[in-house]
Amino acid sequence: GNSKDDSIDVLDDVDNVLLDDFRNPIPTGIDGLDEIMDGGLSKGELGLILAPFGVGKTTMITKLANTAMNLGYNVLQIFFEDNPKVIQRKHLACWSGIELNDLSMHRDMLKEMVNDIKNKKGKLLMKKFSSDGTTIPIIRTYIRKKIGEGFKPDIILLDYIDCVEAS
């Protein structure tokens, strides 16, 4: 047993507890969800999307990533099973409002839009990991590498947690 008593009286040091704004959420871009979640996801919070195969979990995560970047946040979108080009196309559809199947017909407009987006404050990186053998320590090492290179994510979106192996 540990003889050190490290308990905290809930009424101690209330002035210090109230100094900082505790919650500064990043909106999801989905109005009803943001309302239910009191503005979105905040630092240290975990959001989990559970749904059957093929109903749009990756599309929803892409919408969350896209919204956060548009608001000036740095976003890391991690995925395992999708083709990066498919996710890029979903981002282009989010930004432009053009249906996925119609994007090719608007190349010039989309290229111009991408140039405008590059000048915004937020940055969105996508990283595909292998669905075989990726562990949390591998992901953590990658995130630390990106931070060392100057990219510090404000939010990390991971699509699918079931592809991460126990370590």
CSV table of N, CA and C in Angstrom, one decimal:
chain,number,residue,atom,x,y,z
A,1,GLY,N,0.8,-1.2,0.0
A,1,GLY,CA,0.0,0.0,0.0
A,1,GLY,C,0.8,1.2,0.0
A,2,ASN,N,0.3,2.3,-0.5
A,2,ASN,CA,0.9,3.6,-0.5
A,2,ASN,C,0.5,4.4,0.7
A,3,SER,N,1.5,4.8,1.5
A,3,SER,CA,1.1,5.5,2.7
A,3,SER,C,0.9,7.0,2.5
A,4,LYS,N,1.3,7.5,1.3
A,4,LYS,CA,1.1,8.9,1.0
A,4,LYS,C,-0.4,9.2,0.7
A,5,ASP,N,-0.9,10.2,1.5
A,5,ASP,CA,-2.3,10.6,1.3
A,5,ASP,C,-2.3,11.7,0.3
A,6,ASP,N,-2.8,11.4,-0.9
A,6,ASP,CA,-2.8,12.5,-2.0
A,6,ASP,C,-4.2,12.9,-2.3
A,7,SER,N,-5.1,12.7,-1.4
A,7,SER,CA,-6.5,13.1,-1.6
A,7,SER,C,-6.6,14.7,-1.6
A,8,ILE,N,-7.6,15.2,-2.3
A,8,ILE,CA,-7.8,16.6,-2.4
A,8,ILE,C,-9.2,16.9,-1.9
A,9,ASP,N,-9.3,17.9,-1.0
A,9,ASP,CA,-10.7,18.4,-0.6
A,9,ASP,C,-11.3,19.2,-1.7
A,10,VAL,N,-12.5,18.8,-2.1
A,10,VAL,CA,-13.1,19.4,-3.2
A,10,VAL,C,-13.3,20.9,-3.0
A,11,LEU,N,-13.3,21.4,-1.8
A,11,LEU,CA,-13.5,22.8,-1.5
A,11,LEU,C,-12.3,23.6,-1.4
A,12,ASP,N,-11.1,23.0,-1.5
A,12,ASP,CA,-9.8,23.7,-1.4
A,12,ASP,C,-9.5,24.5,-2.7
A,13,ASP,N,-8.9,25.6,-2.5
A,13,ASP,CA,-8.3,26.4,-3.6
A,13,ASP,C,-9.2,26.7,-4.8
A,14,VAL,N,-10.5,27.0,-4.5
A,14,VAL,CA,-11.5,27.2,-5.5
A,14,VAL,C,-11.1,28.4,-6.4
A,15,ASP,N,-10.5,29.5,-5.8
A,15,ASP,CA,-10.1,30.6,-6.7
A,15,ASP,C,-9.1,30.2,-7.8
A,16,ASN,N,-8.2,29.3,-7.5
A,16,ASN,CA,-7.2,28.8,-8.5
A,16,ASN,C,-7.9,27.9,-9.5
A,17,VAL,N,-8.9,27.1,-9.1
A,17,VAL,CA,-9.6,26.2,-9.9
A,17,VAL,C,-10.4,27.0,-11.0
A,18,LEU,N,-10.9,28.2,-10.6
A,18,LEU,CA,-11.8,29.0,-11.5
A,18,LEU,C,-11.0,30.0,-12.3
A,19,LEU,N,-9.7,30.0,-12.2
A,19,LEU,CA,-8.9,31.0,-13.0
A,19,LEU,C,-9.0,30.8,-14.5
A,20,ASP,N,-8.9,29.6,-15.0
A,20,ASP,CA,-8.9,29.3,-16.4
A,20,ASP,C,-10.3,28.9,-16.9
A,21,ASP,N,-10.5,29.2,-18.2
A,21,ASP,CA,-11.7,28.7,-18.8
A,21,ASP,C,-11.4,27.2,-19.1
A,22,PHE,N,-12.2,26.4,-18.4
A,22,PHE,CA,-11.9,24.9,-18.4
A,22,PHE,C,-12.1,24.3,-19.8
A,23,ARG,N,-13.2,24.7,-20.5
A,23,ARG,CA,-13.6,24.0,-21.7
A,23,ARG,C,-13.6,25.0,-22.9
A,24,ASN,N,-12.9,24.7,-23.9
A,24,ASN,CA,-12.8,25.5,-25.1
A,24,ASN,C,-13.1,24.5,-26.3
A,25,PRO,N,-14.3,24.2,-26.6
A,25,PRO,CA,-14.6,23.1,-27.6
A,25,PRO,C,-14.3,23.5,-29.0
A,26,ILE,N,-13.9,22.5,-29.8
A,26,ILE,CA,-13.8,22.6,-31.3
A,26,ILE,C,-15.1,22.1,-31.9
A,27,PRO,N,-15.8,23.0,-32.6
A,27,PRO,CA,-17.1,22.6,-33.1
A,27,PRO,C,-16.9,21.4,-34.2
A,28,THR,N,-18.0,20.6,-34.3
A,28,THR,CA,-17.9,19.5,-35.2
A,28,THR,C,-18.4,19.9,-36.6
A,29,GLY,N,-19.2,21.0,-36.6
A,29,GLY,CA,-19.7,21.4,-37.9
A,29,GLY,C,-21.1,20.8,-38.1
A,30,ILE,N,-21.6,20.0,-37.2
A,30,ILE,CA,-22.9,19.4,-37.3
A,30,ILE,C,-23.7,20.1,-36.2
A,31,ASP,N,-24.6,21.0,-36.5
A,31,ASP,CA,-25.3,21.8,-35.6
A,31,ASP,C,-25.9,21.1,-34.4
A,32,GLY,N,-26.7,20.1,-34.7
A,32,GLY,CA,-27.4,19.3,-33.6
A,32,GLY,C,-26.4,18.6,-32.7
A,33,LEU,N,-25.4,18.1,-33.3
A,33,LEU,CA,-24.3,17.4,-32.4
A,33,LEU,C,-23.6,18.5,-31.6
A,34,ASP,N,-23.2,19.6,-32.1
A,34,ASP,CA,-22.6,20.7,-31.4
A,34,ASP,C,-23.5,21.1,-30.2
A,35,GLU,N,-24.8,21.2,-30.5
A,35,GLU,CA,-25.7,21.7,-29.4
A,35,GLU,C,-25.7,20.7,-28.3
A,36,ILE,N,-25.8,19.4,-28.6
A,36,ILE,CA,-25.8,18.3,-27.6
A,36,ILE,C,-24.5,18.3,-26.8
A,37,MET,N,-23.4,18.5,-27.5
A,37,MET,CA,-22.1,18.4,-26.9
A,37,MET,C,-21.5,19.7,-26.4
A,38,ASP,N,-22.4,20.7,-26.2
A,38,ASP,CA,-22.1,22.0,-25.6
A,38,ASP,C,-21.0,22.6,-26.4
A,39,GLY,N,-21.1,22.6,-27.7
A,39,GLY,CA,-20.1,23.3,-28.6
A,39,GLY,C,-19.2,22.5,-29.3
A,40,GLY,N,-19.0,21.2,-29.0
A,40,GLY,CA,-18.1,20.3,-29.7
A,40,GLY,C,-17.2,19.5,-28.8
A,41,LEU,N,-16.1,19.2,-29.3
A,41,LEU,CA,-15.1,18.4,-28.5
A,41,LEU,C,-14.0,19.3,-27.9
A,42,SER,N,-13.6,19.1,-26.7
A,42,SER,CA,-12.6,19.9,-26.0
A,42,SER,C,-11.4,19.1,-25.8
A,43,LYS,N,-10.3,19.8,-25.4
A,43,LYS,CA,-9.0,19.1,-25.1
A,43,LYS,C,-9.3,18.0,-24.0
A,44,GLY,N,-8.7,16.8,-24.3
A,44,GLY,CA,-8.8,15.7,-23.4
A,44,GLY,C,-10.1,14.9,-23.5
A,45,GLU,N,-11.0,15.4,-24.3
A,45,GLU,CA,-12.3,14.6,-24.5
A,45,GLU,C,-12.1,13.6,-25.6
A,46,LEU,N,-12.9,12.6,-25.5
A,46,LEU,CA,-12.9,11.5,-26.5
A,46,LEU,C,-14.3,11.4,-27.0
A,47,GLY,N,-14.4,11.4,-28.4
A,47,GLY,CA,-15.6,11.2,-29.0
A,47,GLY,C,-15.6,9.9,-29.8
A,48,LEU,N,-16.6,9.1,-29.7
A,48,LEU,CA,-16.6,7.8,-30.3
A,48,LEU,C,-17.9,7.7,-31.2
A,49,ILE,N,-17.7,7.3,-32.4
A,49,ILE,CA,-18.8,7.1,-33.3
A,49,ILE,C,-19.0,5.6,-33.6
A,50,LEU,N,-20.1,5.1,-33.2
A,50,LEU,CA,-20.5,3.7,-33.4
A,50,LEU,C,-21.6,3.6,-34.4
A,51,ALA,N,-21.4,2.9,-35.4
A,51,ALA,CA,-22.5,2.7,-36.4
A,51,ALA,C,-22.2,1.5,-37.3
A,52,PRO,N,-23.2,0.9,-37.9
A,52,PRO,CA,-23.0,-0.2,-38.8
A,52,PRO,C,-22.1,0.1,-40.0
A,53,PHE,N,-21.6,-0.9,-40.6
A,53,PHE,CA,-20.7,-0.7,-41.8
A,53,PHE,C,-21.5,0.0,-42.9
A,54,GLY,N,-20.8,1.0,-43.5
A,54,GLY,CA,-21.3,1.7,-44.7
A,54,GLY,C,-22.3,2.8,-44.5
A,55,VAL,N,-22.5,3.3,-43.2
A,55,VAL,CA,-23.4,4.3,-43.0
A,55,VAL,C,-22.8,5.8,-43.0
A,56,GLY,N,-21.5,5.9,-43.1
A,56,GLY,CA,-20.9,7.2,-43.2
A,56,GLY,C,-20.0,7.6,-42.0
A,57,LYS,N,-19.5,6.7,-41.3
A,57,LYS,CA,-18.6,7.1,-40.2
A,57,LYS,C,-17.4,7.9,-40.7
A,58,THR,N,-16.7,7.4,-41.8
A,58,THR,CA,-15.6,8.0,-42.3
A,58,THR,C,-15.9,9.4,-42.9
A,59,THR,N,-17.1,9.5,-43.5
A,59,THR,CA,-17.6,10.8,-44.0
A,59,THR,C,-17.8,11.7,-42.9
A,60,MET,N,-18.4,11.3,-41.8
A,60,MET,CA,-18.6,12.1,-40.6
A,60,MET,C,-17.3,12.6,-40.0
A,61,ILE,N,-16.3,11.7,-39.9
A,61,ILE,CA,-15.0,12.1,-39.3
A,61,ILE,C,-14.3,13.1,-40.3
A,62,THR,N,-14.5,12.9,-41.6
A,62,THR,CA,-13.9,13.9,-42.5
A,62,THR,C,-14.6,15.2,-42.4
A,63,LYS,N,-15.9,15.3,-42.1
A,63,LYS,CA,-16.6,16.5,-41.9
A,63,LYS,C,-16.1,17.2,-40.6
A,64,LEU,N,-15.8,16.4,-39.6
A,64,LEU,CA,-15.3,17.0,-38.3
A,64,LEU,C,-13.9,17.6,-38.6
A,65,ALA,N,-13.1,16.8,-39.3
A,65,ALA,CA,-11.7,17.3,-39.6
A,65,ALA,C,-11.8,18.6,-40.5
A,66,ASN,N,-12.6,18.6,-41.4
A,66,ASN,CA,-12.7,19.7,-42.4
A,66,ASN,C,-13.2,20.9,-41.6
A,67,THR,N,-14.2,20.8,-40.8
A,67,THR,CA,-14.7,21.9,-40.0
A,67,THR,C,-13.6,22.5,-39.1
A,68,ALA,N,-12.9,21.7,-38.4
A,68,ALA,CA,-11.9,22.1,-37.5
A,68,ALA,C,-10.8,22.9,-38.2
A,69,MET,N,-10.4,22.4,-39.4
A,69,MET,CA,-9.4,23.1,-40.2
A,69,MET,C,-9.9,24.4,-40.6
A,70,ASN,N,-11.1,24.4,-41.1
A,70,ASN,CA,-11.7,25.7,-41.6
A,70,ASN,C,-11.7,26.8,-40.5
A,71,LEU,N,-11.8,26.3,-39.2
A,71,LEU,CA,-11.9,27.2,-38.1
A,71,LEU,C,-10.5,27.6,-37.6
A,72,GLY,N,-9.4,27.1,-38.3
A,72,GLY,CA,-8.1,27.5,-38.0
A,72,GLY,C,-7.3,26.6,-37.1
A,73,TYR,N,-7.9,25.4,-36.8
A,73,TYR,CA,-7.2,24.4,-36.0
A,73,TYR,C,-6.3,23.5,-36.8
A,74,ASN,N,-5.3,22.9,-36.2
A,74,ASN,CA,-4.5,21.9,-36.8
A,74,ASN,C,-5.1,20.6,-36.5
A,75,VAL,N,-5.3,19.8,-37.6
A,75,VAL,CA,-6.0,18.5,-37.5
A,75,VAL,C,-5.2,17.4,-38.0
A,76,LEU,N,-5.1,16.3,-37.3
A,76,LEU,CA,-4.5,15.1,-37.8
A,76,LEU,C,-5.6,14.0,-38.0
A,77,GLN,N,-5.8,13.6,-39.2
A,77,GLN,CA,-6.9,12.6,-39.5
A,77,GLN,C,-6.1,11.3,-39.8
A,78,ILE,N,-6.3,10.3,-39.0
A,78,ILE,CA,-5.6,9.0,-39.1
A,78,ILE,C,-6.7,8.0,-39.6
A,79,PHE,N,-6.3,7.2,-40.5
A,79,PHE,CA,-7.2,6.2,-41.0
A,79,PHE,C,-6.4,4.9,-41.4
A,80,PHE,N,-7.1,3.8,-41.6
A,80,PHE,CA,-6.4,2.6,-41.9
A,80,PHE,C,-6.9,1.9,-43.2
A,81,GLU,N,-8.1,2.0,-43.5
A,81,GLU,CA,-8.7,1.1,-44.5
A,81,GLU,C,-9.0,1.9,-45.8
A,82,ASP,N,-9.1,3.2,-45.8
A,82,ASP,CA,-9.6,3.9,-46.9
A,82,ASP,C,-8.4,4.3,-47.8
A,83,ASN,N,-8.7,4.7,-49.0
A,83,ASN,CA,-7.7,5.2,-50.0
A,83,ASN,C,-7.6,6.7,-49.7
A,84,PRO,N,-6.4,7.2,-49.6
A,84,PRO,CA,-6.2,8.7,-49.3
A,84,PRO,C,-6.9,9.6,-50.3
A,85,LYS,N,-7.0,9.2,-51.5
A,85,LYS,CA,-7.6,10.0,-52.6
A,85,LYS,C,-9.1,10.1,-52.3
A,86,VAL,N,-9.7,9.0,-51.8
A,86,VAL,CA,-11.1,9.1,-51.5
A,86,VAL,C,-11.4,10.1,-50.4
A,87,ILE,N,-10.6,10.1,-49.4
A,87,ILE,CA,-10.8,11.0,-48.3
A,87,ILE,C,-10.5,12.4,-48.8
A,88,GLN,N,-9.5,12.6,-49.6
A,88,GLN,CA,-9.2,14.0,-50.2
A,88,GLN,C,-10.5,14.4,-50.9
A,89,ARG,N,-11.1,13.6,-51.7
A,89,ARG,CA,-12.3,13.9,-52.5
A,89,ARG,C,-13.4,14.3,-51.5
A,90,LYS,N,-13.5,13.6,-50.4
A,90,LYS,CA,-14.6,13.9,-49.4
A,90,LYS,C,-14.3,15.3,-48.9
A,91,HIS,N,-13.1,15.7,-48.6
A,91,HIS,CA,-12.8,17.0,-48.2
A,91,HIS,C,-13.1,18.1,-49.2
A,92,LEU,N,-12.8,17.8,-50.5
A,92,LEU,CA,-13.1,18.7,-51.5
A,92,LEU,C,-14.6,18.9,-51.6
A,93,ALA,N,-15.4,17.8,-51.4
A,93,ALA,CA,-16.8,17.9,-51.5
A,93,ALA,C,-17.3,18.8,-50.3
A,94,CYS,N,-16.7,18.6,-49.1
A,94,CYS,CA,-17.1,19.4,-48.0
A,94,CYS,C,-16.9,20.9,-48.2
A,95,TRP,N,-15.7,21.3,-48.7
A,95,TRP,CA,-15.4,22.7,-49.0
A,95,TRP,C,-16.2,23.3,-50.1
A,96,SER,N,-16.5,22.5,-51.1
A,96,SER,CA,-17.1,23.1,-52.3
A,96,SER,C,-18.6,22.9,-52.3
A,97,GLY,N,-19.2,21.9,-51.6
A,97,GLY,CA,-20.6,21.7,-51.7
A,97,GLY,C,-20.9,20.9,-52.9
A,98,ILE,N,-19.9,20.4,-53.7
A,98,ILE,CA,-20.2,19.7,-54.9
A,98,ILE,C,-20.2,18.2,-54.6
A,99,GLU,N,-21.2,17.5,-55.2
A,99,GLU,CA,-21.3,16.0,-54.9
A,99,GLU,C,-20.0,15.3,-55.3
A,100,LEU,N,-19.7,14.2,-54.6
A,100,LEU,CA,-18.5,13.5,-54.8
A,100,LEU,C,-18.3,13.1,-56.3
A,101,ASN,N,-19.4,12.6,-56.9
A,101,ASN,CA,-19.3,12.1,-58.3
A,101,ASN,C,-19.2,13.2,-59.3
A,102,ASP,N,-19.4,14.5,-58.9
A,102,ASP,CA,-19.4,15.6,-59.8
A,102,ASP,C,-18.1,16.4,-59.7
A,103,LEU,N,-17.2,16.0,-58.8
A,103,LEU,CA,-16.0,16.8,-58.6
A,103,LEU,C,-15.1,17.0,-59.8
A,104,SER,N,-15.0,15.9,-60.6
A,104,SER,CA,-14.1,15.9,-61.8
A,104,SER,C,-14.6,17.0,-62.8
A,105,MET,N,-15.9,17.3,-62.8
A,105,MET,CA,-16.4,18.3,-63.8
A,105,MET,C,-16.1,19.7,-63.4
A,106,HIS,N,-15.5,19.9,-62.2
A,106,HIS,CA,-15.2,21.3,-61.7
A,106,HIS,C,-13.7,21.5,-61.3
A,107,ARG,N,-12.8,20.9,-62.1
A,107,ARG,CA,-11.4,20.9,-61.7
A,107,ARG,C,-10.8,22.3,-61.5
A,108,ASP,N,-11.1,23.2,-62.5
A,108,ASP,CA,-10.5,24.5,-62.4
A,108,ASP,C,-10.9,25.2,-61.2
A,109,MET,N,-12.2,25.2,-60.9
A,109,MET,CA,-12.8,25.9,-59.7
A,109,MET,C,-12.2,25.3,-58.5
A,110,LEU,N,-12.1,23.9,-58.4
A,110,LEU,CA,-11.6,23.3,-57.2
A,110,LEU,C,-10.1,23.6,-57.0
A,111,LYS,N,-9.3,23.7,-58.1
A,111,LYS,CA,-7.9,24.0,-57.9
A,111,LYS,C,-7.7,25.5,-57.4
A,112,GLU,N,-8.6,26.4,-57.8
A,112,GLU,CA,-8.6,27.7,-57.3
A,112,GLU,C,-9.0,27.8,-55.8
A,113,MET,N,-10.0,27.0,-55.5
A,113,MET,CA,-10.5,26.9,-54.1
A,113,MET,C,-9.4,26.4,-53.2
A,114,VAL,N,-8.6,25.3,-53.7
A,114,VAL,CA,-7.6,24.7,-52.9
A,114,VAL,C,-6.5,25.8,-52.6
A,115,ASN,N,-6.1,26.6,-53.6
A,115,ASN,CA,-5.1,27.6,-53.4
A,115,ASN,C,-5.5,28.6,-52.4
A,116,ASP,N,-6.8,29.0,-52.4
A,116,ASP,CA,-7.3,29.9,-51.3
A,116,ASP,C,-7.3,29.2,-49.9
A,117,ILE,N,-7.6,28.0,-49.9
A,117,ILE,CA,-7.6,27.2,-48.6
A,117,ILE,C,-6.2,27.1,-48.0
A,118,LYS,N,-5.2,27.0,-48.9
A,118,LYS,CA,-3.8,26.8,-48.4
A,118,LYS,C,-3.4,28.1,-47.7
A,119,ASN,N,-4.0,29.2,-47.9
A,119,ASN,CA,-3.6,30.4,-47.2
A,119,ASN,C,-4.3,30.6,-45.9
A,120,LYS,N,-5.1,29.7,-45.5
A,120,LYS,CA,-5.8,29.8,-44.2
A,120,LYS,C,-4.9,29.4,-43.1
A,121,LYS,N,-5.3,29.7,-41.9
A,121,LYS,CA,-4.5,29.4,-40.7
A,121,LYS,C,-4.3,27.9,-40.4
A,122,GLY,N,-5.4,27.2,-40.4
A,122,GLY,CA,-5.4,25.8,-40.0
A,122,GLY,C,-4.8,24.9,-41.0
A,123,LYS,N,-4.3,23.7,-40.5
A,123,LYS,CA,-3.7,22.7,-41.4
A,123,LYS,C,-4.3,21.4,-41.1
A,124,LEU,N,-4.5,20.6,-42.2
A,124,LEU,CA,-5.1,19.2,-42.0
A,124,LEU,C,-4.2,18.2,-42.6
A,125,LEU,N,-3.6,17.3,-41.8
A,125,LEU,CA,-2.8,16.2,-42.3
A,125,LEU,C,-3.6,14.9,-42.3
A,126,MET,N,-3.5,14.2,-43.3
A,126,MET,CA,-4.0,12.8,-43.3
A,126,MET,C,-2.9,11.8,-43.2
A,127,LYS,N,-3.1,10.8,-42.5
A,127,LYS,CA,-2.0,9.7,-42.3
A,127,LYS,C,-2.7,8.4,-42.4
A,128,LYS,N,-2.3,7.6,-43.4
A,128,LYS,CA,-2.8,6.2,-43.4
A,128,LYS,C,-1.8,5.3,-42.8
A,129,PHE,N,-2.3,4.5,-41.8
A,129,PHE,CA,-1.5,3.5,-41.2
A,129,PHE,C,-1.9,2.1,-41.7
A,130,SER,N,-1.0,1.1,-41.5
A,130,SER,CA,-1.4,-0.2,-41.9
A,130,SER,C,-2.4,-0.7,-40.9
A,131,SER,N,-3.4,-1.5,-41.4
A,131,SER,CA,-4.4,-2.1,-40.5
A,131,SER,C,-3.9,-3.4,-39.8
A,132,ASP,N,-2.6,-3.7,-40.1
A,132,ASP,CA,-2.0,-4.8,-39.5
A,132,ASP,C,-0.7,-4.4,-38.8
A,133,GLY,N,-0.8,-4.5,-37.4
A,133,GLY,CA,0.4,-4.2,-36.6
A,133,GLY,C,0.6,-2.8,-36.1
A,134,THR,N,-0.4,-1.9,-36.4
A,134,THR,CA,-0.3,-0.6,-35.8
A,134,THR,C,-0.8,-0.6,-34.4
A,135,THR,N,0.0,0.0,-33.5
A,135,THR,CA,-0.3,0.1,-32.1
A,135,THR,C,-0.3,1.5,-31.6
A,136,ILE,N,-0.9,1.8,-30.5
A,136,ILE,CA,-0.9,3.2,-29.9
A,136,ILE,C,0.5,3.7,-29.8
A,137,PRO,N,1.6,3.0,-29.3
A,137,PRO,CA,2.9,3.5,-29.3
A,137,PRO,C,3.4,3.9,-30.7
A,138,ILE,N,3.0,3.2,-31.8
A,138,ILE,CA,3.4,3.6,-33.1
A,138,ILE,C,2.8,4.9,-33.5
A,139,ILE,N,1.5,5.1,-33.2
A,139,ILE,CA,0.8,6.3,-33.5
A,139,ILE,C,1.4,7.5,-32.7
A,140,ARG,N,1.6,7.2,-31.4
A,140,ARG,CA,2.2,8.2,-30.5
A,140,ARG,C,3.5,8.7,-31.0
A,141,THR,N,4.4,7.8,-31.5
A,141,THR,CA,5.7,8.1,-32.1
A,141,THR,C,5.5,9.0,-33.3
A,142,TYR,N,4.5,8.7,-34.1
A,142,TYR,CA,4.3,9.5,-35.3
A,142,TYR,C,3.8,10.9,-34.9
A,143,ILE,N,2.9,11.0,-34.0
A,143,ILE,CA,2.5,12.3,-33.5
A,143,ILE,C,3.6,13.2,-32.9
A,144,ARG,N,4.4,12.5,-32.1
A,144,ARG,CA,5.6,13.3,-31.6
A,144,ARG,C,6.6,13.7,-32.7
A,145,LYS,N,6.7,12.9,-33.7
A,145,LYS,CA,7.6,13.3,-34.9
A,145,LYS,C,7.0,14.5,-35.5
A,146,LYS,N,5.7,14.5,-35.8
A,146,LYS,CA,5.0,15.7,-36.4
A,146,LYS,C,5.1,17.0,-35.5
A,147,ILE,N,5.0,16.8,-34.2
A,147,ILE,CA,5.2,17.9,-33.3
A,147,ILE,C,6.6,18.5,-33.4
A,148,GLY,N,7.6,17.5,-33.5
A,148,GLY,CA,9.0,17.9,-33.6
A,148,GLY,C,9.3,18.7,-34.9
A,149,GLU,N,8.4,18.4,-35.9
A,149,GLU,CA,8.6,19.0,-37.2
A,149,GLU,C,7.8,20.4,-37.3
A,150,GLY,N,7.1,20.7,-36.2
A,150,GLY,CA,6.4,22.0,-36.1
A,150,GLY,C,4.9,21.9,-36.3
A,151,PHE,N,4.3,20.7,-36.5
A,151,PHE,CA,2.9,20.5,-36.6
A,151,PHE,C,2.3,20.0,-35.3
A,152,LYS,N,1.7,20.8,-34.6
A,152,LYS,CA,1.1,20.4,-33.3
A,152,LYS,C,-0.5,20.3,-33.5
A,153,PRO,N,-1.0,19.0,-33.5
A,153,PRO,CA,-2.4,18.9,-33.7
A,153,PRO,C,-3.3,19.4,-32.6
A,154,ASP,N,-4.3,20.1,-32.9
A,154,ASP,CA,-5.3,20.6,-31.9
A,154,ASP,C,-6.3,19.5,-31.7
A,155,ILE,N,-6.6,18.7,-32.7
A,155,ILE,CA,-7.5,17.5,-32.6
A,155,ILE,C,-7.0,16.4,-33.5
A,156,ILE,N,-7.1,15.2,-33.0
A,156,ILE,CA,-6.7,14.0,-33.7
A,156,ILE,C,-8.0,13.1,-33.9
A,157,LEU,N,-8.2,12.8,-35.1
A,157,LEU,CA,-9.4,11.9,-35.5
A,157,LEU,C,-8.9,10.6,-36.0
A,158,LEU,N,-9.3,9.5,-35.4
A,158,LEU,CA,-8.8,8.2,-35.7
A,158,LEU,C,-9.9,7.3,-36.2
A,159,ASP,N,-9.8,6.9,-37.4
A,159,ASP,CA,-10.8,6.1,-38.1
A,159,ASP,C,-10.3,4.7,-38.5
A,160,TYR,N,-10.4,3.8,-37.8
A,160,TYR,CA,-11.1,3.0,-37.0
A,160,TYR,C,-10.2,2.5,-35.8
A,161,ILE,N,-10.7,2.6,-34.6
A,161,ILE,CA,-9.9,2.2,-33.4
A,161,ILE,C,-9.8,0.7,-33.4
A,162,ASP,N,-10.7,-0.1,-34.0
A,162,ASP,CA,-10.6,-1.5,-34.0
A,162,ASP,C,-9.4,-2.0,-34.9
A,163,CYS,N,-8.8,-1.1,-35.7
A,163,CYS,CA,-7.6,-1.5,-36.5
A,163,CYS,C,-6.3,-1.4,-35.6
A,164,VAL,N,-6.4,-0.8,-34.5
A,164,VAL,CA,-5.2,-0.6,-33.6
A,164,VAL,C,-5.1,-1.8,-32.7
A,165,GLU,N,-3.9,-2.4,-32.8
A,165,GLU,CA,-3.6,-3.6,-32.0
A,165,GLU,C,-3.2,-3.3,-30.6
A,166,ALA,N,-3.5,-4.2,-29.7
A,166,ALA,CA,-3.1,-4.0,-28.3
A,166,ALA,C,-1.6,-4.1,-28.3
A,167,SER,N,-1.0,-3.3,-27.4
A,167,SER,CA,0.5,-3.3,-27.2
A,167,SER,C,0.8,-3.7,-25.8
